[in-house]
Short mmCIF file of C-alpha atoms and ligand atoms in Angstrom, two decimals:
data_model
loop_
_atom_site.label_atom_id
_atom_site.label_comp_id
_atom_site.label_asym_id
_atom_site.label_seq_id
_atom_site.Cartn_x
_atom_site.Cartn_y
_atom_site.Cartn_z
CA MET I 21 11.19 -12.21 15.84
CA ASP I 22 8.73 -9.64 15.81
CA SER I 23 5.99 -9.53 12.94
CA PHE I 24 8.11 -7.07 10.79
CA GLU I 25 11.19 -9.25 11.14
CA LYS I 26 9.32 -12.27 10.19
CA ILE I 27 7.85 -10.80 6.85
CA ALA I 28 10.89 -9.41 5.89
CA SER I 29 12.41 -12.85 6.19
CA LEU I 30 9.69 -14.40 4.27
CA ALA I 31 9.70 -11.68 1.78
CA LYS I 32 13.33 -11.80 0.89
CA ARG I 33 13.05 -15.77 0.96
CA ARG I 34 10.05 -15.98 -1.35
CA GLY I 35 10.66 -12.97 -3.75
CA PHE I 36 8.24 -10.13 -2.36
CA VAL I 37 10.58 -7.59 -1.50
CA TYR I 38 14.63 -7.23 -1.60
CA PRO I 39 16.69 -4.72 -0.19
CA GLY I 40 17.06 -1.78 -2.56
CA SER I 41 20.80 -1.83 -4.29
CA GLU I 42 21.58 -4.82 -2.32
CA ILE I 43 24.86 -5.98 -3.82
CA TYR I 44 26.27 -2.92 -3.57
CA GLY I 45 25.43 -2.67 0.33
CA GLY I 46 21.92 -1.49 -0.03
CA LEU I 47 20.42 2.34 -0.10
CA ALA I 48 18.80 3.03 3.16
CA GLY I 49 15.09 3.61 2.76
CA THR I 50 14.53 1.84 -0.64
CA TRP I 51 13.36 -1.16 -1.54
CA ASP I 52 12.60 -3.54 -4.85
CA TYR I 53 9.58 -5.84 -5.01
CA GLY I 54 10.47 -9.16 -6.51
CA PRO I 55 8.06 -11.44 -8.49
CA LEU I 56 5.67 -12.03 -5.70
CA GLY I 57 5.50 -8.54 -4.30
CA VAL I 58 4.94 -6.94 -7.90
CA GLU I 59 1.87 -9.16 -7.87
CA LEU I 60 0.67 -8.30 -4.67
CA LYS I 61 1.02 -4.57 -5.25
CA ARG I 62 -0.44 -4.47 -8.62
CA ASN I 63 -3.49 -6.50 -7.30
CA LEU I 64 -3.54 -3.72 -4.55
CA LYS I 65 -3.79 -0.90 -7.20
CA ASN I 66 -6.15 -2.80 -9.39
CA GLU I 67 -8.62 -3.08 -6.55
CA PHE I 68 -7.95 0.61 -5.41
CA TRP I 69 -8.68 1.89 -9.09
CA ARG I 70 -11.79 -0.56 -9.48
CA SER I 71 -13.52 0.76 -6.22
CA MET I 72 -12.49 4.33 -7.02
CA VAL I 73 -12.61 4.99 -10.91
CA GLN I 74 -14.82 1.77 -12.12
CA LEU I 75 -17.19 1.94 -9.56
CA HIS I 76 -17.88 5.60 -9.26
CA GLU I 77 -19.30 7.68 -12.20
CA ASN I 78 -17.96 10.96 -10.82
CA ILE I 79 -14.52 9.68 -10.11
CA VAL I 80 -11.77 9.96 -13.09
CA GLY I 81 -8.09 8.92 -12.92
CA LEU I 82 -5.00 10.97 -13.56
CA ASP I 83 -1.18 10.30 -13.88
CA ALA I 84 0.66 13.53 -13.56
CA ALA I 85 4.90 13.89 -13.68
CA ILE I 86 6.89 13.03 -10.69
CA VAL I 87 8.73 16.13 -11.51
CA MET I 88 6.76 19.37 -11.47
CA HIS I 89 7.63 22.91 -11.52
CA PRO I 90 9.61 24.05 -8.78
CA LYS I 91 6.92 26.83 -7.86
CA VAL I 92 4.26 23.96 -7.32
CA TRP I 93 5.95 22.95 -3.86
CA GLU I 94 6.52 26.86 -2.78
CA ALA I 95 2.30 27.01 -3.39
CA SER I 96 1.70 23.69 -1.60
CA GLY I 97 3.62 24.98 1.58
CA HIS I 98 6.13 22.06 1.22
CA LEU I 99 9.35 24.20 1.28
CA GLU I 100 8.32 26.27 4.05
CA SER I 101 6.75 23.88 6.10
CA PHE I 102 9.83 21.62 6.44
CA SER I 103 12.96 23.92 6.53
CA ASP I 104 13.29 24.17 10.32
CA PRO I 105 16.18 22.64 12.09
CA LEU I 106 14.62 19.12 13.36
CA VAL I 107 15.23 16.48 15.65
CA GLU I 108 13.39 13.09 15.70
CA CYS I 109 12.68 10.72 18.67
CA LYS I 110 14.37 7.61 17.72
CA LYS I 111 11.65 5.39 19.15
CA CYS I 112 8.53 6.70 18.21
CA HIS I 113 9.79 8.68 14.73
CA SER I 114 7.62 11.90 16.32
CA ARG I 115 9.55 14.92 15.03
CA PHE I 116 10.17 18.48 16.84
CA ARG I 117 11.60 21.59 15.75
CA THR I 118 14.62 22.48 18.12
CA ASP I 119 12.74 25.17 19.39
CA GLU I 120 9.75 23.25 20.54
CA ILE I 121 11.94 20.99 22.66
CA GLY I 122 13.80 23.77 24.23
CA ILE I 123 17.34 23.63 22.86
CA SER I 124 19.42 25.84 20.55
CA ASN I 125 19.51 25.04 16.68
CA PHE I 126 22.00 22.63 16.59
CA GLN I 127 22.79 21.89 19.87
CA PHE I 128 23.96 18.02 20.51
CA PRO I 129 24.03 15.79 22.31
CA ILE I 130 20.89 16.22 23.59
CA SER I 131 20.17 16.19 27.47
CA LYS I 132 18.93 13.06 28.95
CA GLU I 133 16.28 15.43 30.76
CA ILE I 134 14.58 16.24 27.57
CA LYS I 135 11.67 13.62 26.80
CA CYS I 136 9.90 13.23 23.94
CA ALA I 137 6.59 14.60 24.53
CA LYS I 138 4.65 11.80 22.44
CA CYS I 139 6.56 8.61 23.94
CA GLY I 140 8.73 9.82 26.87
CA ALA I 141 11.96 8.46 25.48
CA SER I 142 15.05 10.35 25.42
CA ASP I 143 16.78 9.21 22.46
CA TRP I 144 17.15 11.82 19.66
CA THR I 145 18.89 12.16 16.14
CA GLU I 146 21.18 14.97 15.63
CA PRO I 147 19.60 18.32 14.87
CA LYS I 148 19.32 18.60 11.28
CA ARG I 149 18.16 21.59 8.94
CA PHE I 150 15.78 19.53 7.25
CA ASN I 151 13.72 19.57 4.11
CA LEU I 152 11.77 16.25 3.39
CA MET I 153 11.52 17.16 -0.20
CA VAL I 154 14.37 15.11 -2.51
CA GLU I 155 16.17 17.68 -4.74
CA THR I 156 16.77 16.81 -8.12
CA TYR I 157 18.29 19.13 -11.31
CA LEU I 158 17.13 19.14 -14.82
CA GLY I 159 18.55 20.32 -17.93
CA VAL I 160 21.88 19.24 -19.73
CA VAL I 161 24.22 22.54 -19.22
CA GLU I 162 26.40 23.03 -16.16
CA GLY I 163 25.28 26.22 -14.93
CA GLU I 164 21.81 26.32 -16.22
CA LYS I 165 20.18 23.14 -14.49
CA THR I 166 17.06 23.80 -12.90
CA LYS I 167 16.82 22.60 -9.59
CA THR I 168 13.24 21.30 -8.97
CA TYR I 169 12.15 18.30 -6.58
CA LEU I 170 10.84 14.71 -6.89
CA ARG I 171 7.10 15.09 -5.51
CA GLY I 172 6.95 14.74 -1.79
CA GLU I 173 3.27 13.64 -2.20
CA ILE I 174 1.32 12.91 -5.48
CA THR I 175 -1.41 15.22 -4.44
CA GLN I 176 -0.35 18.27 -6.13
CA GLY I 177 -0.31 16.91 -9.45
CA VAL I 178 -4.37 16.72 -9.19
CA HIS I 179 -4.75 19.99 -8.00
CA VAL I 180 -2.54 21.77 -10.71
CA ASN I 181 -4.82 19.71 -13.51
CA PHE I 182 -8.11 20.88 -11.83
CA LYS I 183 -9.03 23.05 -14.58
CA ASN I 184 -7.70 20.73 -17.35
CA VAL I 185 -9.81 17.80 -15.79
CA MET I 186 -13.08 20.32 -15.72
CA ASP I 187 -12.48 21.52 -19.13
CA SER I 188 -11.88 18.13 -20.84
CA THR I 189 -14.43 16.00 -19.17
CA ARG I 190 -18.15 16.50 -18.18
CA VAL I 191 -17.46 16.30 -14.49
CA LYS I 192 -19.73 18.52 -12.06
CA LEU I 193 -19.48 19.10 -8.29
CA PRO I 194 -19.03 16.77 -6.19
CA PHE I 195 -16.57 15.03 -8.36
CA GLY I 196 -12.88 13.12 -7.59
CA VAL I 197 -9.53 12.46 -9.38
CA ALA I 198 -7.56 9.27 -8.22
CA GLN I 199 -3.88 8.70 -8.60
CA ILE I 200 -1.71 6.26 -7.92
CA GLY I 201 2.10 6.78 -7.96
CA LYS I 202 5.62 7.27 -6.52
CA ALA I 203 6.56 9.63 -4.14
CA PHE I 204 9.79 10.68 -2.32
CA ARG I 205 10.85 11.93 1.09
CA ASN I 206 14.20 12.34 2.67
CA GLU I 207 13.20 10.75 6.14
CA ILE I 208 15.48 11.17 8.73
CA THR I 209 15.08 7.51 9.88
CA PRO I 210 13.75 5.11 7.10
CA GLY I 211 12.98 1.64 9.07
CA GLY I 212 10.52 -0.61 10.29
CA PHE I 213 11.23 -2.81 6.94
CA THR I 214 8.95 -0.90 4.15
CA PHE I 215 6.92 1.09 6.63
CA ARG I 216 8.86 4.54 6.51
CA SER I 217 10.95 4.50 3.01
CA ARG I 218 12.38 7.32 1.12
CA GLU I 219 10.49 6.22 -2.35
CA PHE I 220 6.89 4.81 -1.84
CA GLU I 221 4.02 4.58 -3.81
CA GLN I 222 0.36 6.46 -2.87
CA MET I 223 -2.96 5.93 -3.78
CA GLU I 224 -5.12 8.80 -3.71
CA LEU I 225 -8.48 10.33 -4.06
CA GLN I 226 -9.01 13.88 -4.45
CA TYR I 227 -12.45 14.72 -4.04
CA TYR I 228 -13.79 18.48 -4.81
CA VAL I 229 -17.15 19.54 -2.99
CA ARG I 230 -19.15 22.67 -2.52
CA PRO I 231 -17.48 24.64 -0.07
CA ASP I 232 -19.95 24.17 2.70
CA LEU I 233 -18.31 23.01 6.22
CA LYS I 234 -21.28 21.13 7.30
CA GLN I 235 -21.83 19.32 3.80
CA SER I 236 -18.12 18.71 3.46
CA MET I 237 -17.79 17.13 6.98
CA GLU I 238 -20.72 14.62 5.84
CA THR I 239 -18.59 13.63 2.54
CA PHE I 240 -15.54 13.42 4.80
CA GLU I 241 -17.25 10.96 7.11
CA TYR I 242 -18.23 9.06 3.76
CA TRP I 243 -14.82 8.60 2.61
CA LYS I 244 -13.76 7.54 6.24
CA LYS I 245 -16.15 4.65 5.89
CA GLU I 246 -15.67 3.78 2.58
CA ARG I 247 -12.00 3.58 3.10
CA MET I 248 -11.84 1.53 6.25
CA ASP I 249 -14.46 -0.67 4.46
CA TRP I 250 -12.33 -1.15 1.74
CA TYR I 251 -9.32 -2.89 3.83
CA VAL I 252 -12.04 -5.10 5.58
CA SER I 253 -13.49 -6.08 2.15
CA LEU I 254 -10.16 -7.25 1.16
CA GLY I 255 -9.70 -9.77 4.26
CA MET I 256 -7.81 -7.33 6.67
CA LYS I 257 -9.20 -8.28 10.47
CA LYS I 258 -11.29 -5.62 11.95
CA GLU I 259 -9.99 -5.87 15.26
CA ASN I 260 -6.41 -4.77 13.93
CA LEU I 261 -7.76 -1.47 12.54
CA ARG I 262 -9.07 1.57 14.00
CA PHE I 263 -9.33 5.42 13.28
CA LYS I 264 -7.17 8.00 14.82
CA GLU I 265 -8.16 11.77 14.79
CA HIS I 266 -5.21 14.22 14.77
CA ALA I 267 -5.26 16.87 17.31
CA LYS I 268 -5.54 20.44 16.31
CA ASP I 269 -1.81 20.92 17.16
CA GLU I 270 -0.86 17.79 14.96
CA LEU I 271 -2.73 18.68 11.87
CA ALA I 272 -0.68 19.13 8.53
CA HIS I 273 -0.42 22.79 7.14
CA TYR I 274 -3.19 22.20 4.58
CA ALA I 275 -5.59 20.21 6.78
CA LEU I 276 -8.54 21.27 8.64
CA ALA I 277 -9.42 17.98 10.13
CA ALA I 278 -7.64 14.76 9.69
CA PHE I 279 -8.15 10.93 10.74
CA ASP I 280 -5.68 8.26 10.18
CA ILE I 281 -6.48 4.62 9.34
CA GLU I 282 -4.08 2.71 11.67
CA TYR I 283 -3.34 -0.75 11.83
CA SER I 284 -2.09 -2.55 14.84
CA THR I 285 0.83 -4.86 14.93
CA GLU I 286 2.70 -6.28 17.80
CA GLY I 287 0.73 -3.98 20.14
CA GLU I 288 1.61 -0.92 18.57
CA TRP I 289 -0.94 1.17 16.17
CA LYS I 290 0.60 2.46 13.13
CA GLU I 291 -0.47 4.73 10.25
CA MET I 292 -1.62 3.05 7.02
CA GLU I 293 -3.48 5.82 5.46
CA GLY I 294 -5.02 9.41 6.06
CA VAL I 295 -8.01 10.91 5.24
CA HIS I 296 -7.91 14.67 5.30
CA HIS I 297 -10.19 17.57 4.96
CA ARG I 298 -7.88 19.92 2.87
CA GLY I 299 -10.44 22.80 2.73
CA ASP I 300 -9.54 25.05 -0.36
CA TRP I 301 -5.83 25.47 0.53
CA ASP I 302 -4.55 23.68 -2.66
CA LEU I 303 -6.67 25.47 -4.79
CA LYS I 304 -6.45 28.80 -3.22
CA ARG I 305 -2.44 28.56 -3.23
CA HIS I 306 -2.15 27.58 -6.64
CA GLN I 307 -4.27 30.41 -7.91
CA GLU I 308 -2.34 32.86 -5.97
CA PHE I 309 1.13 31.49 -7.01
CA SER I 310 0.16 30.75 -10.75
CA LYS I 311 -2.11 33.71 -11.14
CA GLU I 312 -4.58 30.98 -12.97
CA ASP I 313 -8.19 31.36 -12.00
CA MET I 314 -9.05 27.96 -10.11
CA THR I 315 -12.58 28.75 -9.30
CA TYR I 316 -15.62 26.41 -10.44
CA PHE I 317 -18.60 27.83 -12.17
CA ASP I 318 -21.74 26.41 -10.38
CA GLU I 319 -24.34 26.37 -13.10
CA GLU I 320 -27.13 25.85 -10.35
CA THR I 321 -26.46 28.94 -8.48
CA LYS I 322 -24.54 30.93 -10.85
CA GLU I 323 -21.72 31.35 -8.23
CA ARG I 324 -17.87 30.97 -8.76
CA TYR I 325 -16.23 29.48 -5.68
CA LEU I 326 -13.03 27.35 -4.70
CA PRO I 327 -14.20 23.85 -3.96
CA TYR I 328 -13.25 22.12 -0.83
CA ILE I 329 -10.97 19.18 -0.94
CA ILE I 330 -11.55 15.74 0.95
CA GLU I 331 -8.61 13.48 0.31
CA THR I 332 -7.94 9.87 1.11
CA SER I 333 -4.31 9.27 0.66
CA GLY I 334 -2.91 5.54 1.35
CA GLY I 335 0.64 3.94 1.01
CA VAL I 336 0.34 1.21 -1.09
CA ASP I 337 3.66 0.12 0.34
CA ARG I 338 2.17 0.02 3.76
CA ALA I 339 -0.85 -1.57 2.64
CA ALA I 340 1.02 -4.47 1.14
CA LEU I 341 2.93 -4.66 4.52
CA PHE I 342 0.11 -4.66 6.78
CA PHE I 343 -1.90 -7.26 4.31
CA LEU I 344 1.12 -9.27 4.65
CA ILE I 345 1.13 -9.34 8.54
CA ASP I 346 -2.57 -9.59 8.66
CA ALA I 347 -2.17 -13.03 6.56
CA TYR I 348 0.89 -14.57 7.82
CA THR I 349 -0.11 -17.36 10.07
CA GLU I 350 1.96 -20.19 11.70
CA GLU I 351 -0.25 -23.43 11.65
CA LYS I 352 0.28 -26.76 13.11
CA ILE I 353 -0.83 -29.13 10.67
CA PRO I 354 -3.59 -31.33 12.50
CA ASN I 355 -2.70 -34.99 13.83
CA SER I 356 1.09 -33.68 13.87
CA LYS I 357 3.39 -34.05 17.13
CA PHE I 358 5.40 -30.92 15.89
CA GLN I 359 5.38 -27.87 18.05
CA ILE I 360 5.78 -24.56 16.07
CA PRO I 361 8.67 -22.59 17.16
CA ASN I 362 8.56 -18.97 17.26
CA ASN I 363 10.84 -18.47 14.39
CA SER I 364 10.60 -19.42 10.49
CA GLU I 365 12.52 -22.46 11.07
CA ILE I 366 9.22 -24.36 10.68
CA GLN I 367 9.85 -24.57 7.04
CA ASN I 368 12.20 -26.85 7.78
CA SER I 369 10.23 -29.32 9.63
CA ASN I 370 9.15 -32.66 8.35
CA ASN I 371 7.64 -35.90 9.67
CA GLU I 372 8.94 -39.13 9.16
CA ASN I 373 7.42 -39.49 5.85
CA GLY I 374 9.15 -36.51 4.41
CA THR I 375 6.06 -34.27 4.31
CA PRO I 376 5.61 -31.15 6.58
CA ASP I 377 3.57 -31.32 9.64
CA ALA I 378 3.56 -27.62 10.43
CA ARG I 379 3.41 -25.03 7.78
CA ILE I 380 3.63 -21.24 7.21
CA VAL I 381 0.55 -19.75 5.30
CA LEU I 382 -0.25 -16.62 3.70
CA LYS I 383 -4.27 -16.22 3.99
CA LEU I 384 -4.34 -13.52 1.40
CA HIS I 385 -7.67 -12.39 0.00
CA PRO I 386 -7.86 -14.42 -3.19
CA ARG I 387 -7.85 -10.95 -5.21
CA LEU I 388 -4.57 -10.06 -3.60
CA ALA I 389 -2.61 -13.33 -3.76
CA PRO I 390 -0.13 -12.95 -6.28
CA TYR I 391 -0.91 -16.66 -8.05
CA LYS I 392 -4.51 -17.54 -7.79
CA VAL I 393 -3.93 -21.08 -8.63
CA ALA I 394 -0.72 -23.62 -9.00
CA VAL I 395 -0.81 -26.72 -11.25
CA PHE I 396 1.29 -29.64 -10.60
CA PRO I 397 2.12 -32.97 -12.26
CA LEU I 398 1.81 -35.67 -9.55
CA LEU I 399 4.92 -36.74 -10.76
CA ALA I 400 7.62 -35.01 -12.87
CA ASN I 401 8.77 -38.21 -14.71
CA LYS I 402 5.76 -39.04 -16.13
CA PRO I 403 5.08 -37.47 -19.37
CA GLU I 404 1.48 -38.33 -19.55
CA LEU I 405 0.73 -36.37 -16.57
CA VAL I 406 2.96 -33.58 -17.35
CA LYS I 407 1.03 -33.43 -20.63
CA VAL I 408 -2.23 -32.90 -19.12
CA ALA I 409 -1.11 -30.66 -16.44
CA LYS I 410 0.58 -28.34 -19.05
CA LYS I 411 -2.54 -28.21 -20.81
CA ILE I 412 -4.62 -27.00 -17.88
CA ASN I 413 -1.77 -24.42 -17.18
CA ASP I 414 -1.68 -23.16 -20.44
CA ASP I 415 -5.79 -22.92 -20.76
CA LEU I 416 -5.80 -21.14 -17.04
CA LYS I 417 -3.00 -18.70 -17.78
CA LYS I 418 -5.23 -16.84 -19.99
CA ASP I 419 -7.47 -15.97 -17.11
CA PHE I 420 -5.67 -16.18 -14.24
CA MET I 421 -1.95 -16.10 -12.78
CA VAL I 422 -0.74 -19.61 -12.42
CA ALA I 423 2.17 -21.08 -11.03
CA TRP I 424 3.99 -24.51 -12.35
CA ASP I 425 5.78 -26.29 -10.08
CA ASP I 426 6.96 -29.97 -10.71
CA ARG I 427 9.52 -30.18 -8.06
CA GLY I 428 9.89 -32.35 -5.05
CA ASN I 429 6.76 -33.93 -3.57
CA ILE I 430 3.67 -32.81 -3.46
CA GLY I 431 4.06 -31.81 0.47
CA LYS I 432 6.60 -29.69 -0.36
CA ARG I 433 4.99 -27.92 -3.26
CA TYR I 434 1.83 -27.34 -1.25
CA ARG I 435 4.02 -25.54 1.42
CA ALA I 436 5.73 -23.44 -1.05
CA GLN I 437 2.34 -22.44 -2.22
CA ASP I 438 0.89 -21.72 1.34
CA GLU I 439 4.02 -19.50 1.76
CA ALA I 440 3.19 -17.49 -1.26
CA GLY I 441 -0.58 -17.23 -0.37
CA THR I 442 -1.74 -19.40 -3.58
CA PRO I 443 -5.61 -20.15 -2.67
CA PHE I 444 -5.91 -23.37 -4.81
CA CYS I 445 -3.68 -25.90 -5.85
CA ILE I 446 -4.30 -28.48 -8.79
CA THR I 447 -2.84 -31.77 -9.26
CA VAL I 448 -3.05 -34.04 -12.31
CA ASP I 449 -2.72 -37.66 -11.02
CA PHE I 450 -3.30 -41.20 -12.88
CA ASP I 451 -7.05 -41.15 -12.11
CA SER I 452 -6.93 -37.64 -14.13
CA LEU I 453 -6.11 -39.63 -17.25
CA GLU I 454 -9.28 -42.04 -16.71
CA ASN I 455 -11.76 -39.46 -15.33
CA ASN I 456 -10.58 -36.04 -17.02
CA ASP I 457 -11.04 -34.61 -13.33
CA VAL I 458 -8.07 -33.28 -11.24
CA THR I 459 -7.57 -32.76 -7.25
CA ILE I 460 -7.93 -29.01 -6.03
CA ARG I 461 -6.57 -28.34 -2.73
CA ASN I 462 -7.85 -25.18 -0.49
CA ARG I 463 -4.88 -23.49 0.96
CA ASP I 464 -6.96 -22.50 4.37
CA THR I 465 -8.73 -25.25 5.02
CA MET I 466 -6.44 -27.88 3.28
CA GLN I 467 -9.24 -29.80 1.87
CA GLN I 468 -9.13 -31.33 -1.28
CA GLU I 469 -12.10 -32.25 -3.73
CA ARG I 470 -12.17 -33.68 -7.26
CA VAL I 471 -13.27 -31.17 -10.28
CA LYS I 472 -13.70 -32.02 -13.68
CA ILE I 473 -11.13 -30.42 -16.20
CA ALA I 474 -13.71 -28.99 -18.24
CA ASP I 475 -15.04 -26.76 -15.19
CA LEU I 476 -11.88 -25.72 -13.59
CA LYS I 477 -12.20 -22.15 -15.39
CA ALA I 478 -15.78 -21.84 -13.57
CA TYR I 479 -14.81 -23.19 -10.48
CA LEU I 480 -11.92 -20.73 -9.84
CA ALA I 481 -14.05 -17.78 -11.23
CA GLU I 482 -16.50 -18.42 -8.76
CA LYS I 483 -14.13 -18.83 -5.87
CA LEU I 484 -12.05 -15.79 -6.86
CA GLU I 485 -15.17 -13.71 -7.40
N1 LIG X 5 -1.45 13.77 0.50
C1 LIG X 5 -1.29 13.55 1.78
C2 LIG X 5 -0.36 12.89 2.11
O1 LIG X 5 0.65 12.38 1.49
P1 LIG X 5 0.83 11.74 4.27
O2 LIG X 5 -0.16 11.29 5.50
O3 LIG X 5 1.92 12.39 4.53
O4 LIG X 5 -0.46 12.37 3.59
C3 LIG X 5 -0.04 9.45 3.11
O5 LIG X 5 0.93 10.22 3.56
C4 LIG X 5 0.24 7.91 3.23
O6 LIG X 5 1.37 7.84 2.65
C5 LIG X 5 0.70 7.52 4.51
O7 LIG X 5 -0.45 7.15 5.39
C6 LIG X 5 1.42 6.41 4.48
O8 LIG X 5 0.61 5.14 4.00
C7 LIG X 5 2.11 6.62 3.05
N2 LIG X 5 3.37 7.35 3.44
C8 LIG X 5 4.02 8.49 3.70
N3 LIG X 5 4.98 8.50 4.26
C9 LIG X 5 5.75 7.34 3.79
C10 LIG X 5 7.02 7.00 3.83
N4 LIG X 5 8.12 7.31 4.11
N5 LIG X 5 7.05 5.37 3.40
C11 LIG X 5 6.05 4.66 3.27
N6 LIG X 5 4.93 5.02 3.10
C12 LIG X 5 4.55 6.61 3.44
#
């Protein structure tokens, strides 16, 4: 199994991600996040928000509507840029206009001699007049409904509110607007688990600066570094990350410069986030199409101008997927003779005492882990242990996401929490009744230590910092 398959299997089994509308046979390119997945995504989004809005005085937040006036998409260039007949290389998912690969508009099948300029394969989708935008209709009276679109990027909701944000806050250049939300694209070939979906979430910063090319490139470099450091600070392995510059002919219609932050899995580099220099494209186009003045008045220089925009645009689902792949570890438990096989059957391996001797563990950063701590009574049928454990559970859940488990033996409970990425497990045993302390087991080291019940909150708060 490759890493995508392993994660998809674990995700379904443990409740991170399920196929969308599964009982009806699924709906391609849609995914539902289960109890663990929703916590992971929420933690990721909270970390993003904290790093942007909470830690920068000059960055504010916004939550714009998903459905916008159809003119927005004319102005943004989205309608125009995706309306050509396209084919997609099934191997590397690069898209080409049919004229780029030298075929007439809807010619199919495509000759084997025609190879993908990116990867050399010759396996093409049928040409389609293709617009990535997902259409929708608003209104109740047939014939009077307005055709519009589900947003193809969350970006435009920020730019159309540029004046509102300026007028209602005291921001001055340079300043940023952060947003997190759903976007929709009619991808020709969704796939790679959640990697390429038709409905997904983005976390973005639109940062407005003076229209000075040199200065704006310095800001561009600053945000490139900040975003890369953010992934590393949350535990992603440095060696699995790199920047990839877009060549001039690869740049999106709005971009003056662009770098992707890529993640490496199975020897392939894949886009996780884009950092783009959008110039004054968006404000200029909205000014032209809406006839509203979108300029900024610079009180220092007494000039009016359209600011340049530096954008960081990450996929929440892609980040969640790559954090899961990065954290996924199959590990032999020391002193065991068990050999870890090449698939997830390892979860069924027990030694002769009925305890696991190999494990799957998600070594997620504690701030991203869905549950921060699990609480167990050593034995479920001893009310005196259950009572103390429940009390600890109830105290801790006011501050942390806590998992409760009293099924099976302790080894199985540890194994279940390892797979969920829970960094700490607390066991209440008979000594706890005498000494008011518990065993805390560390997910990564599997070391155990005794901690006083009264010190548990402080202990966890320190470890989770
Ligand atoms: N506002 C700029 C913008 O949307 P993009 O490179 O098209 O730029 C940014 O998208 C990020 O959104 C990507 O790096 C990726 O993480 C995520 N993304 C884009 N399309 C996606 C899809 N079909 N499924 C999941 N995530 C996607």
